[in-house]
C-alpha positions as CSV (number, residue, x, y, z in Angstrom):
1,X,119.6,72.6,28.7
2,X,118.2,73.5,25.3
3,X,118.9,70.1,23.8
4,X,119.1,69.3,20.1
5,X,118.7,72.6,18.3
6,X,117.4,70.8,15.2
7,X,114.8,68.8,17.1
8,X,111.1,69.6,17.5
9,X,109.1,69.1,20.7
10,X,105.5,68.3,21.6
11,X,103.6,71.6,21.9
12,X,101.1,72.5,24.6
13,X,97.6,72.9,23.1
14,X,97.1,76.6,23.9
15,X,100.7,77.7,23.1
16,X,101.7,79.8,20.1
17,X,104.1,77.5,18.4
18,X,107.3,79.0,17.0
19,X,110.4,77.9,15.1
20,X,113.5,79.9,14.9
21,X,115.7,79.7,11.8
22,X,119.0,81.6,12.0
23,X,122.6,80.6,11.2
24,X,123.9,82.3,14.4
25,X,123.8,80.0,17.3
26,X,123.9,82.8,19.9
27,X,121.0,84.6,18.2
28,X,118.9,81.4,18.2
29,X,119.6,80.7,21.8
30,X,118.7,84.3,22.7
31,X,115.4,84.1,20.9
32,X,114.6,80.7,22.3
33,X,115.3,81.8,25.9
34,X,113.1,84.9,25.5
35,X,110.2,83.1,23.8
36,X,110.2,80.0,26.0
37,X,110.1,82.3,29.2
38,X,106.9,83.8,28.0
39,X,103.7,82.1,29.1
40,X,101.7,80.9,26.1
41,X,104.6,80.8,23.6
42,X,106.7,77.8,22.9
43,X,109.7,77.3,20.6
44,X,109.1,73.9,19.0
45,X,112.4,73.8,17.1
46,X,115.5,75.6,15.7
47,X,117.5,75.3,12.5
48,X,120.8,76.8,11.4
49,X,120.1,77.2,7.7
50,X,117.1,77.7,5.3
51,X,117.0,74.1,4.1
52,X,116.8,72.6,7.5
53,X,114.5,75.4,8.5
54,X,112.1,74.4,5.7
55,X,112.2,70.8,6.8
56,X,111.6,71.8,10.4
57,X,108.6,73.9,9.4
58,X,107.1,71.0,7.4
59,X,107.5,68.7,10.3
60,X,106.2,71.0,13.1
61,X,103.8,73.2,11.2
62,X,104.2,76.0,13.7
63,X,102.0,79.1,14.0
64,X,105.0,81.4,13.5
65,X,108.4,81.0,11.8
66,X,111.1,83.5,12.7
67,X,113.5,83.3,9.8
68,X,116.8,85.2,9.2
69,X,116.9,86.8,5.8
70,X,120.5,85.9,5.0
71,X,121.6,82.3,5.7
72,X,123.7,79.6,4.0
73,X,122.3,76.7,1.9
74,X,119.0,78.5,1.4
75,X,118.2,82.1,2.1
76,X,115.3,83.3,4.2
77,X,113.6,84.6,1.1
78,X,113.9,81.2,-0.6
79,X,112.6,79.5,2.5
80,X,109.7,81.8,2.8
81,X,108.8,81.3,-0.9
82,X,108.7,77.5,-0.4
83,X,106.5,77.9,2.8
84,X,104.1,80.2,1.0
85,X,103.8,77.8,-2.0
86,X,102.9,74.8,0.2
87,X,99.1,74.6,0.9
88,X,99.8,72.4,3.9
89,X,101.7,75.4,5.5
90,X,99.0,78.0,4.8
91,X,98.6,78.6,8.6
92,X,102.3,79.3,9.1
93,X,103.1,83.0,9.4
94,X,106.7,83.9,8.4
95,X,108.4,86.8,10.2
96,X,111.7,87.8,8.6
97,X,114.6,88.8,10.9
98,X,117.0,91.3,9.5
99,X,119.8,93.6,10.7
100,X,119.2,96.2,8.1
101,X,115.6,97.5,8.2
102,X,113.8,98.3,5.0
103,X,116.3,97.0,2.4
104,X,115.7,95.1,-0.8
105,X,115.8,91.8,1.1
106,X,112.7,92.9,3.0
107,X,110.8,93.8,-0.1
108,X,111.7,90.5,-1.7
109,X,110.6,88.6,1.4
110,X,107.2,90.4,1.4
111,X,106.7,89.5,-2.2
112,X,107.7,85.9,-1.4
113,X,104.9,85.7,1.2
114,X,106.3,86.9,4.6
115,X,103.8,88.4,7.0
116,X,106.3,91.1,8.0
117,X,109.7,91.7,9.4
118,X,111.6,92.5,12.6
119,X,114.9,94.0,13.2
120,X,117.2,91.8,15.3
121,X,117.7,94.6,17.8
122,X,114.0,94.8,18.4
123,X,113.1,95.3,22.1
124,X,112.0,92.0,23.8
125,X,108.5,93.2,24.5
126,X,108.1,94.1,20.8
127,X,109.3,90.7,19.7
128,X,106.8,88.9,22.0
129,X,104.0,91.2,20.8
130,X,105.0,90.6,17.1
131,X,104.9,86.8,17.6
132,X,101.4,87.0,19.0
133,X,100.2,89.4,16.3
134,X,101.6,87.2,13.6
135,X,100.1,84.0,15.1
136,X,96.6,85.6,15.0
137,X,97.1,86.3,11.3
138,X,96.8,90.0,11.8
139,X,99.0,92.5,9.9
140,X,102.4,92.6,11.5
141,X,103.3,95.9,9.7
142,X,102.2,98.9,11.7
143,X,100.8,101.9,9.8
144,X,104.0,103.8,10.3
145,X,106.1,100.9,8.9
146,X,103.6,100.5,6.0
147,X,104.1,104.2,5.2
148,X,107.8,103.6,5.1
149,X,107.3,100.7,2.7
150,X,105.1,103.0,0.6
151,X,108.0,105.5,0.4
152,X,110.1,102.9,-1.3
153,X,107.4,101.5,-3.6
154,X,106.2,104.8,-5.0
155,X,109.6,105.5,-6.5
156,X,109.3,102.4,-8.7
157,X,107.2,102.2,-11.9
158,X,104.2,99.8,-11.6
159,X,104.6,96.4,-13.1
160,X,101.1,94.9,-13.7
161,X,102.6,91.7,-15.0
162,X,103.8,90.9,-11.4
163,X,100.4,91.5,-9.8
164,X,97.6,90.0,-11.8
165,X,94.1,89.9,-10.4
166,X,93.2,93.6,-10.3
167,X,90.2,93.0,-12.5
168,X,88.7,90.5,-10.1
169,X,88.2,93.1,-7.4
170,X,85.0,95.1,-6.9
171,X,85.1,98.8,-6.6
172,X,84.8,98.6,-2.9
173,X,87.6,96.0,-2.7
174,X,89.9,98.2,-4.8
175,X,89.1,101.1,-2.5
176,X,90.0,99.2,0.7
177,X,93.1,97.7,-0.8
178,X,94.3,101.2,-1.8
179,X,93.5,102.6,1.6
180,X,95.3,99.7,3.4
181,X,98.3,100.3,1.1
182,X,98.4,103.9,2.2
183,X,98.8,102.6,5.8
184,X,95.3,103.1,7.2
185,X,94.1,100.9,9.9
186,X,90.7,99.1,9.7
187,X,89.1,101.8,11.9
188,X,90.5,104.5,9.7
189,X,89.4,102.8,6.5
190,X,85.9,102.4,8.0
191,X,85.8,106.1,8.9
192,X,87.0,107.1,5.4
193,X,84.4,104.9,3.7
194,X,81.6,105.6,6.2
195,X,81.1,101.9,7.0
196,X,81.7,99.8,10.1
197,X,85.1,98.4,10.9
198,X,83.7,94.9,10.5
199,X,82.5,95.8,6.9
200,X,85.9,97.3,6.1
201,X,87.6,94.1,7.4
202,X,85.3,92.0,5.4
203,X,86.2,93.9,2.2
204,X,89.9,93.5,3.0
205,X,89.5,89.7,3.6
206,X,87.7,89.3,0.3
207,X,90.3,91.2,-1.6
208,X,93.0,89.1,0.0
209,X,91.2,85.9,-0.9
210,X,90.8,87.0,-4.6
211,X,94.4,88.0,-4.9
212,X,95.8,85.0,-3.1
213,X,97.4,87.4,-0.5
214,X,98.5,85.6,2.7
215,X,98.1,88.8,4.7
216,X,97.9,92.6,4.6
217,X,101.6,92.9,3.7
218,X,100.9,91.3,0.4
219,X,98.1,93.8,-0.2
220,X,100.6,96.6,0.0
221,X,102.9,94.9,-2.5
222,X,100.0,94.3,-4.9
223,X,98.6,97.8,-4.7
224,X,101.9,99.4,-5.7
225,X,103.2,96.8,-8.1
226,X,99.8,96.8,-9.9
227,X,99.6,100.6,-10.1
228,X,96.4,100.6,-8.1
229,X,98.0,103.2,-5.8
230,X,100.3,105.9,-7.0
231,X,102.3,108.6,-5.3
232,X,99.4,110.9,-5.8
233,X,96.8,108.8,-4.0
234,X,94.5,105.9,-4.6
235,X,93.8,104.6,-8.0
236,X,90.7,102.7,-9.3
């Protein structure tokens, strides 16, 4: 028996703690059954709308929050924005669930602070892997997905007013931000810059800190909205 879908539970110390927020009861049950069956992952609560989802996240402070993009009372984007704005929830990684792939909702969610997104018809093994990746704080967007995001952003004019902070980055930090936004992995960035992967990761981490980016997904948003990267390549 699943029990009270709105209730939290006591986590195991080594488990990745997950909450599921979706207005479809069958979808929540399916995600919960899949995740709870996996060793090292535990669903600590469910909610049927964004408002109750936000309350649940504040109570449980999970590692990962799987949040549907379209819900009653409060949308997934609004919920994500509230989570990202709360310093007490800095360790919560939001993964947006969507039926539609790379649509405007996804871009808004990334701007709001989501770590990435998953299609609801994602294969079970990919969902489990995504939860673990998000819990580690790594980039959930694969290079191929990042390149698809780029394809959307490059068609839009830069708006520097929405992405302040470019002047705080060093030359190297601008360079790694631009390369990350083009979809390169840390290893590819290191090879391009002729540095070690650790050094490349350090530059990316410093850029994220200066820009207030929760993860790599926000670096992609920043790079294109600031005009640091253009359709012709890397600026700066």
